[in-house]
Tab-separated table of C-alpha atoms in Angstrom:
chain	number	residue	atom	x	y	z
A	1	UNK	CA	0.000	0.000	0.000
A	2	UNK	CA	2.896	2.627	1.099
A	3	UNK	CA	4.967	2.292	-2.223
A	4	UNK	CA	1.856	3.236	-4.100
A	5	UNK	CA	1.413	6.884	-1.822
A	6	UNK	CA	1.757	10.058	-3.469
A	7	UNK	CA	4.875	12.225	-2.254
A	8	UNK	CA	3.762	13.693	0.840
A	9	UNK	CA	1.515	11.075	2.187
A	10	UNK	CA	2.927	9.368	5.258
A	11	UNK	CA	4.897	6.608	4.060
A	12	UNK	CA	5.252	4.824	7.565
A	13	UNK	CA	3.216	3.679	9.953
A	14	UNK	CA	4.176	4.841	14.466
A	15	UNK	CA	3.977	1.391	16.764
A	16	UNK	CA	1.128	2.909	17.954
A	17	UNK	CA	-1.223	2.391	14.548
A	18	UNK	CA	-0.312	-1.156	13.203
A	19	UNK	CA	-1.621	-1.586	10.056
A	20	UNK	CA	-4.126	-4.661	8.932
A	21	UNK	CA	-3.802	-4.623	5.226
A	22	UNK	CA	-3.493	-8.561	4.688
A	23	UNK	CA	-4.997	-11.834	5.988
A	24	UNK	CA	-3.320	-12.340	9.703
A	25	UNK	CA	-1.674	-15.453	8.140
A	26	UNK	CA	-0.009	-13.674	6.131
A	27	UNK	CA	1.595	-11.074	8.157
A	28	UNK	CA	4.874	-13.036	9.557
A	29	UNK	CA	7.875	-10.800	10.517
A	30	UNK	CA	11.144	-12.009	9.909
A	31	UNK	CA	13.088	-9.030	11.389
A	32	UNK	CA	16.128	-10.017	13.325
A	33	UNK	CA	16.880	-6.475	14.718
A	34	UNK	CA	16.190	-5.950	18.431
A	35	UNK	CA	14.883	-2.584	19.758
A	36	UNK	CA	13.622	-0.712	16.330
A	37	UNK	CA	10.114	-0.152	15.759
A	38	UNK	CA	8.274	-2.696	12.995
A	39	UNK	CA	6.998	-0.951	10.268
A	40	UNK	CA	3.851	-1.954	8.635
A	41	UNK	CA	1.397	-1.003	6.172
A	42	UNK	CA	-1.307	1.556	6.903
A	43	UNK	CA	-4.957	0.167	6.851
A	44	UNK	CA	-6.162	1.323	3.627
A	45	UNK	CA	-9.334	3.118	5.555
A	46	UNK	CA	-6.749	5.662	7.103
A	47	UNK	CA	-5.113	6.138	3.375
A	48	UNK	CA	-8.680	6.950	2.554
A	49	UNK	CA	-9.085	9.401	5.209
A	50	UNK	CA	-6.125	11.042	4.911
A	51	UNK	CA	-6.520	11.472	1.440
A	52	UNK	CA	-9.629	13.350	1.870
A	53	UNK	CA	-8.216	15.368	4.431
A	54	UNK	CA	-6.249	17.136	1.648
A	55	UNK	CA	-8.806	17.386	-0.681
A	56	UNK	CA	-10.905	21.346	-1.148
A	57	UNK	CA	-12.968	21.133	2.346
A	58	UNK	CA	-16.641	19.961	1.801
A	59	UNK	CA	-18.873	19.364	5.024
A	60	UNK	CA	-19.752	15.929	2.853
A	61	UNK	CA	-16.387	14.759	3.497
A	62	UNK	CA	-17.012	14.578	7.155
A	63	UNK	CA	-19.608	11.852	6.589
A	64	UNK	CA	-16.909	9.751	4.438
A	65	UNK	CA	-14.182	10.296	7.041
A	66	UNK	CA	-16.519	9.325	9.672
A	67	UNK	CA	-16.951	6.318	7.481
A	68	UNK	CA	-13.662	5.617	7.036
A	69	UNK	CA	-12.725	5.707	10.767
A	70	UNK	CA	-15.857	3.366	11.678
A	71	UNK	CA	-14.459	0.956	9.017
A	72	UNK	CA	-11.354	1.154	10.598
A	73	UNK	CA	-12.497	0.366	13.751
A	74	UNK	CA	-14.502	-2.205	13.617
A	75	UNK	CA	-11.220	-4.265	11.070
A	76	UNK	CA	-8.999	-3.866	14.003
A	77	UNK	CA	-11.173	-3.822	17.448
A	78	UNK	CA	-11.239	-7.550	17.000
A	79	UNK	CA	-7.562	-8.338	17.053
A	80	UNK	CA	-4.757	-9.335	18.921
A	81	UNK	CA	-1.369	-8.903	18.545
A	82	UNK	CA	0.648	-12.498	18.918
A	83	UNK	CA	4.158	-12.806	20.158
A	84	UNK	CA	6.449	-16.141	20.690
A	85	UNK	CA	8.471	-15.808	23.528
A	86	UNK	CA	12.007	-17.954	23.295
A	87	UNK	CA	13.226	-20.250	26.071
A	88	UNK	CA	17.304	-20.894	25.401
A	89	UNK	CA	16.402	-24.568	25.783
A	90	UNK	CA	14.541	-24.534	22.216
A	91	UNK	CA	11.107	-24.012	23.849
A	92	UNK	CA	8.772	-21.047	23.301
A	93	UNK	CA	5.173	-19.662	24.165
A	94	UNK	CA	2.898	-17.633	22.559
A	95	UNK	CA	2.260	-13.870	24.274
A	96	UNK	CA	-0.930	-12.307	22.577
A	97	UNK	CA	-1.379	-8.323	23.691
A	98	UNK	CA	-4.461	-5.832	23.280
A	99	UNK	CA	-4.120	-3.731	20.148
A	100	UNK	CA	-4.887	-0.673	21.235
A	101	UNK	CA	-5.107	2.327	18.627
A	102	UNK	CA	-6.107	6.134	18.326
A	103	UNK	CA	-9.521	5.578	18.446
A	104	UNK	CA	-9.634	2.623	21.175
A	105	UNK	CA	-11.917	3.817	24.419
A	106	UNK	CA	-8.113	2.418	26.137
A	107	UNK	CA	-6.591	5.183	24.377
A	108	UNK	CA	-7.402	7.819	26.998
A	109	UNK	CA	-6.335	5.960	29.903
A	110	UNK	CA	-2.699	5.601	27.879
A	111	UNK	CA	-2.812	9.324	27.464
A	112	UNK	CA	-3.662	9.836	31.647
A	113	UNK	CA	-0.868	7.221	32.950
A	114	UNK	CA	1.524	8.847	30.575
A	115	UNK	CA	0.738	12.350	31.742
A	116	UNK	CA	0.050	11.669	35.596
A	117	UNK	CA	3.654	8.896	35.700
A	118	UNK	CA	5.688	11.703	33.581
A	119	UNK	CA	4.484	14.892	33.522
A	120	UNK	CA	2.441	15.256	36.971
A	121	UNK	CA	5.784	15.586	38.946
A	122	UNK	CA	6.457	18.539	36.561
A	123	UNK	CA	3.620	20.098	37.239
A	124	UNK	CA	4.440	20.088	40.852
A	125	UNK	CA	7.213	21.999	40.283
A	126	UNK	CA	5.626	25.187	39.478
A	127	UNK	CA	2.900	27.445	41.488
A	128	UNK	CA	1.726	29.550	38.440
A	129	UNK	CA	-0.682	28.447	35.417
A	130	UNK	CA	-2.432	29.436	32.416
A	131	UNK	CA	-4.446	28.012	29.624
A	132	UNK	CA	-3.905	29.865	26.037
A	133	UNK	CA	-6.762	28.674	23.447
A	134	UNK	CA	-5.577	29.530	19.862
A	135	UNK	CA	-7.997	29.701	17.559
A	136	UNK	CA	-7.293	29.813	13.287
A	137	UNK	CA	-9.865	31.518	10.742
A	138	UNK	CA	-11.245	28.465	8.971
A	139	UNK	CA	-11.566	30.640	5.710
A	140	UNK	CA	-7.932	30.921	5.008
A	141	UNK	CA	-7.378	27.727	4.165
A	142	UNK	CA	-8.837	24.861	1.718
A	143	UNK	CA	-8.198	22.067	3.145
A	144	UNK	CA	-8.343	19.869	6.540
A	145	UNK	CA	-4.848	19.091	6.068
A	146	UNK	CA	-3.619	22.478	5.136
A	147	UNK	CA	-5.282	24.055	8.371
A	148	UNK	CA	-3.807	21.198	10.657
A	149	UNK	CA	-0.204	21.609	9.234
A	150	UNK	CA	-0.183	25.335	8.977
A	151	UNK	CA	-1.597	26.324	12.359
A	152	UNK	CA	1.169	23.373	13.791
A	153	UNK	CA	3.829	25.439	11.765
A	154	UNK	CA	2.813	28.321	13.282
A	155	UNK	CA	2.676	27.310	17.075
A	156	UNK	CA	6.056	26.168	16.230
A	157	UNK	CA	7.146	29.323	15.425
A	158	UNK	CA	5.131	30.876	18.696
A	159	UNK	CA	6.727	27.812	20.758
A	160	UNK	CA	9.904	29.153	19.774
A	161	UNK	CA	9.614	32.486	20.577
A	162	UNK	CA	8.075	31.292	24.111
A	163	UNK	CA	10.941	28.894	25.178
A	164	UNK	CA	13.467	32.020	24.652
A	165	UNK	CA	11.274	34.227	26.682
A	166	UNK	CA	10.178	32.232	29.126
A	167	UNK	CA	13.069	29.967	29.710
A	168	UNK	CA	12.063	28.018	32.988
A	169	UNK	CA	8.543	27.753	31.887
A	170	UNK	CA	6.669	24.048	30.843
A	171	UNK	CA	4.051	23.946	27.858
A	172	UNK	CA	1.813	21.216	27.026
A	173	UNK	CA	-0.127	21.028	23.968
A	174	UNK	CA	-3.371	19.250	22.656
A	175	UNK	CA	-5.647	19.792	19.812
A	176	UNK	CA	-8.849	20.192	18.912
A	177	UNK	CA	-11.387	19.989	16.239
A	178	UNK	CA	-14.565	22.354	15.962
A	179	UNK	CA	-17.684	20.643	14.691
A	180	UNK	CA	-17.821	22.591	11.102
A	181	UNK	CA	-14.548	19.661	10.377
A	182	UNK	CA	-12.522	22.713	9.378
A	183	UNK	CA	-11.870	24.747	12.239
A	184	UNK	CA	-8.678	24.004	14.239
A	185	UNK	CA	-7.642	25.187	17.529
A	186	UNK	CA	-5.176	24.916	20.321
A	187	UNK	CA	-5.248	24.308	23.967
A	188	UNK	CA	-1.618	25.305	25.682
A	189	UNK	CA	-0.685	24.974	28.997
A	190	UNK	CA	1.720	27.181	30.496
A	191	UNK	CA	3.284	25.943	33.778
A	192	UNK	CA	5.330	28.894	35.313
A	193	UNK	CA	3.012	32.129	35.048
A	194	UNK	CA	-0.624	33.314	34.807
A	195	UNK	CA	-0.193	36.038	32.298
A	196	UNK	CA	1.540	36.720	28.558
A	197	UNK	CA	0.899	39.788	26.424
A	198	UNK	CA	-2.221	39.143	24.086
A	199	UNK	CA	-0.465	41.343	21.453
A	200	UNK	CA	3.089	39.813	21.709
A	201	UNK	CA	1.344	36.319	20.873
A	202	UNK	CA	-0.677	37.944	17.749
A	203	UNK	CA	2.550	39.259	16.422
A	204	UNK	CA	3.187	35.203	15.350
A	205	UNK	CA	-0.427	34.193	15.692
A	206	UNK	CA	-1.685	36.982	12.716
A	207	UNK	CA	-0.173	33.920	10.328
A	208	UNK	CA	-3.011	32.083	10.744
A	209	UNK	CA	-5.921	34.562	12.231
A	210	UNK	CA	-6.473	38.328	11.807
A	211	UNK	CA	-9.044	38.295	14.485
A	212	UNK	CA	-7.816	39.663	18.284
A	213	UNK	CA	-9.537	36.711	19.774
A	214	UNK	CA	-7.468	33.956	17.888
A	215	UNK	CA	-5.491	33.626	20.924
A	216	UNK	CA	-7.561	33.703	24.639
A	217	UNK	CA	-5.801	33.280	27.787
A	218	UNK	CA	-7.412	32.020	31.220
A	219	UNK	CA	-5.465	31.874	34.642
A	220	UNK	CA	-6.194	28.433	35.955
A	221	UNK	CA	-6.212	28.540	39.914
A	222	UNK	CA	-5.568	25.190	41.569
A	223	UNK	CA	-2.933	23.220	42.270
A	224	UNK	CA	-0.742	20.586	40.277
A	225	UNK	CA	-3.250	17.741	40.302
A	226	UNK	CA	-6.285	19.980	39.427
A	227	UNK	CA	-4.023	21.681	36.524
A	228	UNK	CA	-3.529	17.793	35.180
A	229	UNK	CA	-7.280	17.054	35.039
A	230	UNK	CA	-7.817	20.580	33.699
A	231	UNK	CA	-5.910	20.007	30.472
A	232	UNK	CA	-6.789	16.735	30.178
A	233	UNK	CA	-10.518	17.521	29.887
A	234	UNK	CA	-9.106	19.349	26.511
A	235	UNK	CA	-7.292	16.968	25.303
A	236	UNK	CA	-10.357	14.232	26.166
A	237	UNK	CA	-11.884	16.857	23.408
A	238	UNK	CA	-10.106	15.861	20.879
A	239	UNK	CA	-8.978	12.128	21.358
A	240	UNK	CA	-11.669	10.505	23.637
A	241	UNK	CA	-14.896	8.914	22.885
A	242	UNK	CA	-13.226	7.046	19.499
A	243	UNK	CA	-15.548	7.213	16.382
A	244	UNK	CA	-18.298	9.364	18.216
A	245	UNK	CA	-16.135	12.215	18.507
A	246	UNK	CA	-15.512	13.964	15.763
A	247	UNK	CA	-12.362	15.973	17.005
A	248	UNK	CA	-10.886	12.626	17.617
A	249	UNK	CA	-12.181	10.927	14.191
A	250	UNK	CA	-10.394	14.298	12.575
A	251	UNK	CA	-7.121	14.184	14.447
A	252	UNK	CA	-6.703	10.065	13.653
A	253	UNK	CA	-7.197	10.934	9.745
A	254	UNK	CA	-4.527	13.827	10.124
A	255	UNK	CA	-2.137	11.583	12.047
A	256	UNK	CA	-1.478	14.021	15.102
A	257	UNK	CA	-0.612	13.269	18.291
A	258	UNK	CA	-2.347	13.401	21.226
A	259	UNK	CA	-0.137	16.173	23.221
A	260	UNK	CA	3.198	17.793	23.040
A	261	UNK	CA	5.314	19.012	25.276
A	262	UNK	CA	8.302	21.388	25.435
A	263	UNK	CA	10.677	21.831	28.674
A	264	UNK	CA	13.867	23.517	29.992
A	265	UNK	CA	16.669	21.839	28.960
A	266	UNK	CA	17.195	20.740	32.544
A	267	UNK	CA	13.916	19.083	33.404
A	268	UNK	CA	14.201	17.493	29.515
A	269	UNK	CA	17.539	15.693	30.595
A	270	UNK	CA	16.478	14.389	34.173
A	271	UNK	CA	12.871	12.833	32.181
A	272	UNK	CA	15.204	11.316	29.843
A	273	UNK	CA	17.263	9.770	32.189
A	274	UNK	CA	14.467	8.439	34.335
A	275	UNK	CA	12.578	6.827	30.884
A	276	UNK	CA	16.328	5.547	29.753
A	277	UNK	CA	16.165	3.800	33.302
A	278	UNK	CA	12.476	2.583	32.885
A	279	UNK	CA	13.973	1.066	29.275
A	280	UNK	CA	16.900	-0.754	31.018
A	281	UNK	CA	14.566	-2.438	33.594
A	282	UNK	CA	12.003	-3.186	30.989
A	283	UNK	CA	14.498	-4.857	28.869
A	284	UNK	CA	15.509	-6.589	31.813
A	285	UNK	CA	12.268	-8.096	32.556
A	286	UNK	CA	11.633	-9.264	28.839
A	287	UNK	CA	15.076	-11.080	29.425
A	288	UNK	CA	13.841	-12.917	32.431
A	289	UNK	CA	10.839	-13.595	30.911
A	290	UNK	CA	12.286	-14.538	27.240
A	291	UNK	CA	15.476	-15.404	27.611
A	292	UNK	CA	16.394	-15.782	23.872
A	293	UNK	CA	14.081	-12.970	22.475
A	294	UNK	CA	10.320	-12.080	21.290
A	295	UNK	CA	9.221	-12.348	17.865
A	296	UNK	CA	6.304	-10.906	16.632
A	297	UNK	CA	3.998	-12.935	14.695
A	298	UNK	CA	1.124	-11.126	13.397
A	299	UNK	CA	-2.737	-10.359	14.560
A	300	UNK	CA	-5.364	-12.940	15.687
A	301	UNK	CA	-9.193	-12.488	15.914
A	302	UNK	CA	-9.522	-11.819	19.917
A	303	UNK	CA	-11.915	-14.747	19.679
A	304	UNK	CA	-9.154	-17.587	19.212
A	305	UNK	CA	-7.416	-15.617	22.156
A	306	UNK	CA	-10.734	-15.872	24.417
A	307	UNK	CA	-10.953	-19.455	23.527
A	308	UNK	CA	-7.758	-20.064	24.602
A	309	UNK	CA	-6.903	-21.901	20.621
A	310	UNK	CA	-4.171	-19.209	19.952
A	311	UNK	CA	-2.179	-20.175	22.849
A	312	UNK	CA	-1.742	-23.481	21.638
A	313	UNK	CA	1.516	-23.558	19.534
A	314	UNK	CA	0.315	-26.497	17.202
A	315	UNK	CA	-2.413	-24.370	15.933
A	316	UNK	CA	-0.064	-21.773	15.591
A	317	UNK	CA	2.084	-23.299	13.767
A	318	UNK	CA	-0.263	-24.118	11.225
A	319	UNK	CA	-2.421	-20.479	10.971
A	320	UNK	CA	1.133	-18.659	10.528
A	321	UNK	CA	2.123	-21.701	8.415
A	322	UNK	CA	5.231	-21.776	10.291
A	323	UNK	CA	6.719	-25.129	9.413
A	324	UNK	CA	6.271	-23.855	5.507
A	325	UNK	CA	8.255	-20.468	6.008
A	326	UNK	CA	10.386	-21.329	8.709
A	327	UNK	CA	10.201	-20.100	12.559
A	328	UNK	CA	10.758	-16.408	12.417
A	329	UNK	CA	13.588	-14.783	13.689
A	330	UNK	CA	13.814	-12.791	17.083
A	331	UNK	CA	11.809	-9.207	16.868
A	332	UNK	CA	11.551	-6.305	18.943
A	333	UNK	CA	10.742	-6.978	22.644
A	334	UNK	CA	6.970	-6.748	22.772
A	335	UNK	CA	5.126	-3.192	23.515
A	336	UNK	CA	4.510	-1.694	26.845
């Protein structure tokens, strides 16, 4: 599916989103290389979306995107990831996971143990904090795609400008569709003061809105843990709910992430260390538990995984048609 893209379509796939685009059978990795990510295929119903997210807005797209993402949905709701798991005596074991994508309901609670393990003892840090929406004019722009990329561009220009001003400060970012499927806006929190000049924001902001209210900034009065479930409400906006959001349905066709974050340098390093630490002792535990490595087989209908028929390596052996290929070679440790 990927070699056939046009330039400028995403030509990869994140671990997060693993593509279906085959029979599970069929889908047997052979990759040898520990620790890098496996690339797949995009499903062909987020090709279709994204397509349409660069085609001249229409509000009948949003029906076909809708579409799209239910199609999606209900292909890869149903699955399992399976995993063999290598004893150094020759044995092995089959390790099926969740898949859990964009528009899972398990999606959100990834999104509040990653924020409340990482970025909650942050938060604590600081005693001032501020929420600045930023809001685009729809009518400058033709496309879905064009307004997501060039209001991104644009708060990466504004980011920049920030981080030099406001050195010591912590932002977070989420996004967030309006219902009209074109509008884009913003939600940034700033950890480190209640206040920033309305008209020193606009002088980067005018890029994408000529209006004074593009950018709107509220104090937010509460400590660290009511600042965390204050931003995540936003961002709950624009990825929770799945398919009956439409924010969330929007940002999935896009490919966006949930949040983003930028830090002082100093703060950057010493969360980098501790997640370089949480890698070492995760690798260590895959070790003890897999002594020879994980491979990664393919996806299995989560009703042979209920049943209890995929953990029985005769069976498969003969759904991956393993003695006909060849046992695969050790993958990537298996996913958090």
């Amino acid at each position: 599916m990927t070699g056939n893209l046009k330039r400028g379509q995403v030509t990869h796939s994140r671990p997060e989103t693993v593509a279906i685009t085959e029979a599970p059978h069929d889908n047997v990795n052979g990759n040898k290389t520990i620790g890098k990510a496996i690339r797949r295929n995009r499903h062909y119903a987020w090709v279709r979306a994204h397509e349409l997210t660069k085609e001249w807005f229409s509000p009948e797209l949003i029906n076909e995107e809708i579409r799209f993402a239910r199609e999606y949905v209900e292909s890869v709701d149903k699955y399992y990831l399976l995993f063999l798991c290598f004893d150094c005596d020759g044995g092995m074991r089959p390790l099926p996971k969740p898949y859990i994508h964009r528009l899972s309901k398990a999606y959100a609670r990834i999104i509040w143990k990653r924020l409340k393990k990482y970025y909650y003892p942050i938060l604590l840090l600081y005693k001032q904090f501020m929420l600045i929406t930023l809001t685009i004019d729809p009518k400058m722009f033709t496309s879905q795609y064009d307004a997501y990329k060039t209001t991104i561009r644009t708060w990466n220009s504004l980011r920049t400008r920030m981080r030099k001003r406001y050195r010591n400060d912590f932002f977070l970012r989420t996004n967030e569709w309006q219902q009209n499927g074109i509008g884009f806006h913003l939600h940034v929190l700033v950890a480190g003061r209640n206040y920033i000049p309305k008209d020193w924001i606009m002088e980067t902001w005018s890029k994408v809105t000529k209006s004074g209210w593009g950018p709107e900034l509220t104090p937010i009065r509460g400590d660290a843990k009511y600042v965390l479930k204050y931003i995540f409400k936003y961002i709950l906006k624009g990825y929770g709910e799945g398919i009956d959001n439409l924010s969330a349905v929007l940002n999935w066709a896009v490919g966006t992430r949930a949040f983003d974050v930028s830090m002082p340098r100093g703060i950057r390093k010493r969360l980098q260390r501790i997640r370089e630490v949480e890698r070492i002792e995760y690798r260590a535990r895959v070790a003890m538990m897999c002594p020879c490595g994980v491979s990664y087989l393919g996806k299995v209908d989560e009703l042979y995984v209920s049943s209890g028929v995929a953990l029985d390596m005769d069976w498969i052996a003969d759904y991956f048609r393993l003695y006909e290929r060849g046992l695969p070679g050790r993958g990537p440790p298996i996913p958090e």
